[in-house]
mmCIF file of C-alpha atoms in Angstrom:
data_model
loop_
_atom_site.group_PDB
_atom_site.id
_atom_site.type_symbol
_atom_site.label_atom_id
_atom_site.label_comp_id
_atom_site.label_asym_id
_atom_site.label_seq_id
_atom_site.Cartn_x
_atom_site.Cartn_y
_atom_site.Cartn_z
ATOM 1 C CA GLU A 1 110.836 288.359 133.637
ATOM 2 C CA VAL A 2 109.089 285.332 134.114
ATOM 3 C CA GLN A 3 108.330 284.698 137.433
ATOM 4 C CA LEU A 4 106.339 281.050 138.492
ATOM 5 C CA LEU A 5 104.812 281.916 142.646
ATOM 6 C CA GLU A 6 103.213 278.950 143.761
ATOM 7 C CA SER A 7 100.965 278.540 147.216
ATOM 8 C CA GLY A 8 98.888 276.702 149.055
ATOM 9 C CA GLY A 9 101.053 273.856 150.363
ATOM 10 C CA GLY A 10 100.918 272.475 153.720
ATOM 11 C CA LEU A 11 99.962 269.416 156.210
ATOM 12 C CA LEU A 12 96.471 267.884 155.838
ATOM 13 C CA GLN A 13 95.886 264.239 157.005
ATOM 14 C CA PRO A 14 94.319 261.631 155.066
ATOM 15 C CA GLY A 15 91.196 262.329 152.821
ATOM 16 C CA GLY A 16 91.556 265.876 153.022
ATOM 17 C CA SER A 17 91.400 268.655 150.355
ATOM 18 C CA LEU A 18 94.072 271.268 149.569
ATOM 19 C CA ARG A 19 94.227 273.764 146.386
ATOM 20 C CA LEU A 20 97.315 274.918 145.138
ATOM 21 C CA SER A 21 97.779 278.449 143.231
ATOM 22 C CA CYS A 22 100.708 279.354 140.213
ATOM 23 C CA THR A 23 100.494 283.154 139.760
ATOM 24 C CA ALA A 24 102.028 284.032 136.706
ATOM 25 C CA SER A 25 103.786 287.640 135.490
ATOM 26 C CA GLY A 26 105.975 287.952 132.916
ATOM 27 C CA PHE A 27 104.448 286.193 129.837
ATOM 28 C CA ILE A 28 100.861 286.460 128.045
ATOM 29 C CA PHE A 29 99.507 283.944 129.944
ATOM 30 C CA SER A 30 96.746 282.867 127.791
ATOM 31 C CA ARG A 31 99.062 281.372 125.387
ATOM 32 C CA LEU A 32 100.176 279.021 127.075
ATOM 33 C CA ALA A 33 99.675 276.342 128.622
ATOM 34 C CA MET A 34 100.686 274.871 132.173
ATOM 35 C CA HIS A 35 101.710 271.914 133.966
ATOM 36 C CA TRP A 36 101.717 270.790 138.279
ATOM 37 C CA VAL A 37 104.656 268.569 138.294
ATOM 38 C CA ARG A 38 105.480 266.709 141.540
ATOM 39 C CA GLN A 39 108.412 265.446 143.156
ATOM 40 C CA ALA A 40 108.402 262.957 146.305
ATOM 41 C CA PRO A 41 111.172 263.076 148.981
ATOM 42 C CA GLY A 42 114.328 262.298 147.629
ATOM 43 C CA LYS A 43 111.993 260.821 144.116
ATOM 44 C CA GLY A 44 112.523 261.820 140.735
ATOM 45 C CA LEU A 45 110.028 264.387 139.132
ATOM 46 C CA GLU A 46 105.809 262.956 138.233
ATOM 47 C CA TRP A 47 103.730 265.108 135.906
ATOM 48 C CA VAL A 48 100.671 265.312 137.570
ATOM 49 C CA SER A 49 98.631 267.492 135.139
ATOM 50 C CA GLY A 50 98.621 269.752 131.878
ATOM 51 C CA ILE A 51 95.880 272.396 131.030
ATOM 52 C CA SER A 52 95.890 274.597 127.605
ATOM 53 C CA GLY A 53 96.354 278.144 127.049
ATOM 54 C CA TYR A 54 92.416 278.499 127.406
ATOM 55 C CA GLY A 55 91.425 276.136 129.658
ATOM 56 C CA GLU A 56 89.377 274.130 126.735
ATOM 57 C CA SER A 57 92.420 271.544 127.469
ATOM 58 C CA THR A 58 93.137 269.677 130.017
ATOM 59 C CA PHE A 59 95.154 266.082 130.868
ATOM 60 C CA TYR A 60 95.968 264.171 134.354
ATOM 61 C CA ALA A 61 98.759 261.304 135.201
ATOM 62 C CA ASP A 62 96.691 258.077 136.200
ATOM 63 C CA SER A 63 97.816 258.513 139.813
ATOM 64 C CA VAL A 64 95.597 261.690 140.233
ATOM 65 C CA LYS A 65 92.213 261.083 137.760
ATOM 66 C CA GLY A 66 89.357 261.134 139.492
ATOM 67 C CA ARG A 67 90.885 263.108 142.176
ATOM 68 C CA PHE A 68 92.688 266.712 141.816
ATOM 69 C CA THR A 69 91.421 268.557 139.021
ATOM 70 C CA ILE A 70 94.272 271.415 137.332
ATOM 71 C CA SER A 71 92.281 275.427 136.674
ATOM 72 C CA ARG A 72 93.263 278.781 135.319
ATOM 73 C CA ASP A 73 92.123 282.403 135.111
ATOM 74 C CA ASN A 74 93.610 284.197 133.025
ATOM 75 C CA SER A 75 92.760 287.402 134.127
ATOM 76 C CA GLU A 76 94.395 286.588 137.209
ATOM 77 C CA ASN A 77 97.388 285.203 135.470
ATOM 78 C CA THR A 78 96.860 282.189 137.450
ATOM 79 C CA VAL A 79 96.526 278.552 137.667
ATOM 80 C CA TYR A 80 95.139 276.295 140.297
ATOM 81 C CA LEU A 81 95.563 272.518 141.333
ATOM 82 C CA GLN A 82 92.373 271.506 142.802
ATOM 83 C CA MET A 83 93.562 267.639 145.437
ATOM 84 C CA ASN A 84 90.901 266.122 146.772
ATOM 85 C CA SER A 85 91.269 262.369 148.352
ATOM 86 C CA LEU A 86 94.232 263.313 149.637
ATOM 87 C CA ARG A 87 97.113 260.373 150.203
ATOM 88 C CA ALA A 88 100.037 259.501 151.928
ATOM 89 C CA GLU A 89 101.743 258.978 148.501
ATOM 90 C CA ASP A 90 100.917 262.784 147.312
ATOM 91 C CA THR A 91 103.469 264.200 149.717
ATOM 92 C CA ALA A 92 105.773 266.391 147.362
ATOM 93 C CA VAL A 93 106.901 268.868 146.228
ATOM 94 C CA TYR A 94 104.485 270.445 143.980
ATOM 95 C CA TYR A 95 106.259 272.493 140.666
ATOM 96 C CA CYS A 96 104.426 274.592 138.697
ATOM 97 C CA ALA A 97 105.494 274.792 135.045
ATOM 98 C CA LYS A 98 104.851 276.730 132.128
ATOM 99 C CA GLY A 99 104.660 275.324 128.598
ATOM 100 C CA HIS A 100 106.560 276.068 125.643
ATOM 101 C CA TYR A 101 103.120 276.218 124.033
ATOM 102 C CA GLY A 102 99.598 276.945 124.047
ATOM 103 C CA SER A 103 98.690 272.880 123.842
ATOM 104 C CA ALA A 104 98.950 270.804 127.081
ATOM 105 C CA SER A 105 99.217 267.656 124.908
ATOM 106 C CA SER A 106 102.114 266.540 122.747
ATOM 107 C CA VAL A 107 105.004 268.215 124.619
ATOM 108 C CA SER A 108 106.849 267.646 127.197
ATOM 109 C CA ASN A 109 108.685 271.100 127.259
ATOM 110 C CA PHE A 110 108.873 273.744 130.569
ATOM 111 C CA ASP A 111 111.077 275.980 129.848
ATOM 112 C CA HIS A 112 110.215 277.520 132.939
ATOM 113 C CA TRP A 113 109.314 276.504 136.261
ATOM 114 C CA GLY A 114 108.344 277.791 140.059
ATOM 115 C CA GLN A 115 110.459 276.983 143.116
ATOM 116 C CA GLY A 116 107.982 274.463 143.674
ATOM 117 C CA THR A 117 105.454 274.100 146.962
ATOM 118 C CA LEU A 118 105.606 271.208 149.798
ATOM 119 C CA VAL A 119 102.403 269.159 150.380
ATOM 120 C CA SER A 120 102.669 266.452 153.377
ATOM 121 C CA VAL A 121 99.913 264.326 153.717
ATOM 122 C CA SER A 122 100.100 262.291 157.402
ATOM 123 C CA SER A 123 97.454 261.611 160.021
ATOM 124 C CA GLN B 1 108.238 253.026 137.843
ATOM 125 C CA SER B 2 109.512 254.921 135.112
ATOM 126 C CA VAL B 3 108.170 253.773 131.116
ATOM 127 C CA LEU B 4 111.423 255.979 129.993
ATOM 128 C CA THR B 5 114.690 254.159 131.638
ATOM 129 C CA GLN B 6 117.672 255.974 132.474
ATOM 130 C CA PRO B 7 120.167 254.542 134.689
ATOM 131 C CA PRO B 8 120.090 255.867 138.486
ATOM 132 C CA SER B 9 123.546 257.606 137.839
ATOM 133 C CA ALA B 10 126.848 258.117 135.943
ATOM 134 C CA SER B 11 130.005 259.973 136.417
ATOM 135 C CA GLY B 12 133.265 261.790 134.975
ATOM 136 C CA THR B 13 136.249 263.667 136.434
ATOM 137 C CA PRO B 14 136.348 266.728 135.454
ATOM 138 C CA GLY B 15 138.123 267.256 130.985
ATOM 139 C CA GLN B 16 136.084 263.871 130.359
ATOM 140 C CA ARG B 17 132.742 263.202 128.499
ATOM 141 C CA VAL B 18 130.058 261.307 129.862
ATOM 142 C CA THR B 19 126.389 260.474 127.795
ATOM 143 C CA ILE B 20 123.150 259.895 129.710
ATOM 144 C CA SER B 21 120.432 256.960 128.033
ATOM 145 C CA CYS B 22 116.946 257.460 127.867
ATOM 146 C CA SER B 23 115.600 254.722 126.638
ATOM 147 C CA GLY B 24 111.472 254.763 126.264
ATOM 148 C CA SER B 25 108.643 253.293 123.713
ATOM 149 C CA ARG B 26 107.042 254.026 120.086
ATOM 150 C CA SER B 27 104.019 255.618 122.449
ATOM 151 C CA ASN B 28 106.124 258.011 123.767
ATOM 152 C CA ILE B 29 110.236 258.650 122.399
ATOM 153 C CA GLY B 30 109.165 257.225 119.288
ATOM 154 C CA SER B 31 106.693 260.050 118.565
ATOM 155 C CA ASN B 32 107.306 262.939 120.377
ATOM 156 C CA ALA B 33 110.328 265.320 120.878
ATOM 157 C CA VAL B 34 112.629 264.274 123.892
ATOM 158 C CA ASN B 35 113.583 267.010 126.689
ATOM 159 C CA TRP B 36 116.169 267.456 129.426
ATOM 160 C CA TYR B 37 116.029 268.259 132.548
ATOM 161 C CA GLN B 38 118.860 269.170 135.066
ATOM 162 C CA GLN B 39 117.738 269.999 138.688
ATOM 163 C CA LEU B 40 121.518 270.992 141.038
ATOM 164 C CA PRO B 41 120.559 270.328 144.462
ATOM 165 C CA GLY B 42 117.761 271.803 146.260
ATOM 166 C CA THR B 43 116.409 274.275 143.122
ATOM 167 C CA ALA B 44 113.980 273.283 140.709
ATOM 168 C CA PRO B 45 114.252 271.749 137.466
ATOM 169 C CA LYS B 46 115.399 274.070 134.405
ATOM 170 C CA LEU B 47 115.244 272.888 130.892
ATOM 171 C CA LEU B 48 118.647 272.139 129.485
ATOM 172 C CA ILE B 49 117.126 270.335 125.826
ATOM 173 C CA TYR B 50 113.966 270.483 124.221
ATOM 174 C CA SER B 51 113.374 269.123 120.404
ATOM 175 C CA ASN B 52 115.076 266.496 120.764
ATOM 176 C CA ASP B 53 118.917 268.560 120.017
ATOM 177 C CA GLN B 54 118.353 272.393 120.616
ATOM 178 C CA ARG B 55 119.428 274.331 123.565
ATOM 179 C CA PRO B 56 117.676 277.365 125.344
ATOM 180 C CA SER B 57 119.929 280.277 125.287
ATOM 181 C CA GLY B 58 121.835 280.207 127.848
ATOM 182 C CA VAL B 59 122.659 276.951 127.862
ATOM 183 C CA PRO B 60 126.233 275.789 127.463
ATOM 184 C CA ASP B 61 127.291 274.361 124.111
ATOM 185 C CA ARG B 62 128.935 271.405 125.961
ATOM 186 C CA PHE B 63 125.367 270.019 126.672
ATOM 187 C CA SER B 64 123.732 268.526 123.607
ATOM 188 C CA GLY B 65 120.850 266.048 122.773
ATOM 189 C CA SER B 66 120.005 262.837 120.328
ATOM 190 C CA LYS B 67 117.496 260.330 119.657
ATOM 191 C CA SER B 68 117.303 258.045 117.550
ATOM 192 C CA GLY B 69 114.082 255.963 117.539
ATOM 193 C CA THR B 70 112.404 254.844 120.580
ATOM 194 C CA SER B 71 115.803 256.463 122.146
ATOM 195 C CA ALA B 72 117.872 259.613 123.420
ATOM 196 C CA SER B 73 121.187 260.519 124.755
ATOM 197 C CA LEU B 74 121.967 263.575 126.384
ATOM 198 C CA ALA B 75 126.314 264.028 126.281
ATOM 199 C CA ILE B 76 128.241 266.707 128.431
ATOM 200 C CA SER B 77 131.586 267.393 127.523
ATOM 201 C CA GLY B 78 134.462 269.339 128.789
ATOM 202 C CA LEU B 79 132.529 267.824 132.172
ATOM 203 C CA GLN B 80 132.354 270.491 135.269
ATOM 204 C CA SER B 81 132.386 270.373 138.875
ATOM 205 C CA GLU B 82 129.244 272.292 138.553
ATOM 206 C CA ASP B 83 127.300 269.739 136.158
ATOM 207 C CA GLU B 84 126.753 267.847 139.606
ATOM 208 C CA ALA B 85 123.353 267.263 139.250
ATOM 209 C CA ASP B 86 119.988 264.696 138.416
ATOM 210 C CA TYR B 87 119.519 264.439 134.584
ATOM 211 C CA TYR B 88 115.763 263.450 134.108
ATOM 212 C CA CYS B 89 114.630 263.062 130.515
ATOM 213 C CA ALA B 90 110.138 263.534 129.024
ATOM 214 C CA ALA B 91 108.600 262.880 126.901
ATOM 215 C CA TRP B 92 104.268 262.747 125.744
ATOM 216 C CA ASP B 93 103.372 259.703 125.159
ATOM 217 C CA ASP B 94 100.555 259.009 122.767
ATOM 218 C CA SER B 95 98.671 256.063 124.696
ATOM 219 C CA LEU B 96 98.658 257.906 128.268
ATOM 220 C CA ASN B 97 97.945 260.705 127.304
ATOM 221 C CA ALA B 98 100.292 261.693 129.360
ATOM 222 C CA VAL B 99 104.127 263.373 129.686
ATOM 223 C CA LEU B 100 106.653 260.894 131.101
ATOM 224 C CA PHE B 101 109.616 261.517 132.850
ATOM 225 C CA GLY B 102 112.938 258.979 133.002
ATOM 226 C CA GLY B 103 113.792 258.230 136.698
ATOM 227 C CA GLY B 104 116.350 260.719 136.477
ATOM 228 C CA THR B 105 120.137 260.040 136.993
ATOM 229 C CA LYS B 106 122.532 261.661 139.799
ATOM 230 C CA LEU B 107 125.630 262.687 138.026
ATOM 231 C CA THR B 108 128.985 263.302 140.075
ATOM 232 C CA VAL B 109 131.662 264.810 139.546
ATOM 233 C CA LEU B 110 134.600 262.668 140.914
#
């Protein structure tokens, strides 16, 4: 059974930094791309970032480019999202999602999702 | 503002058929597969339709997807109360090198 468990969310002030983690199980982690998708309170889904199976390719939404960094440790079956220079508009539930293919580009097929971790940015 | 355009709301009575549209452009829907997600209240999204018209195992055949040109549609037949949820379309955009989601459609079963 595929399981994705996010952690690392919390409350912090604008300008702060936070690292989210997502630990996966139930599949061959290194073969598949992983993504982060967020949802602001009462709003729709927004894709944040994706990373290919072996970590050689990464992609970002324009809204987080230059501030967020996605990475993965295939030996630990974990994907990370380092978030710097946080803004109030980054407040959201952050979901980890499993890609259906090794490539993180040209696809939007996320076949399993975690339960999400809440990030609140407020002064 | 989403580049993939969905109606904000849709509704139907039990047993009816409803459709939800998703309009994009050549760089996203026109060039890449469309996927649909269902988000029940208070839960994480779930993949409902992938590669335009394929259903993952466990998804009832009441749900179907289609794509034509730069638009896609999700159809739900035999509407049930448990179908009340938010529905999102998604596609990769070749110009942005990013995944786009539609703004979401809130389906109400009357």
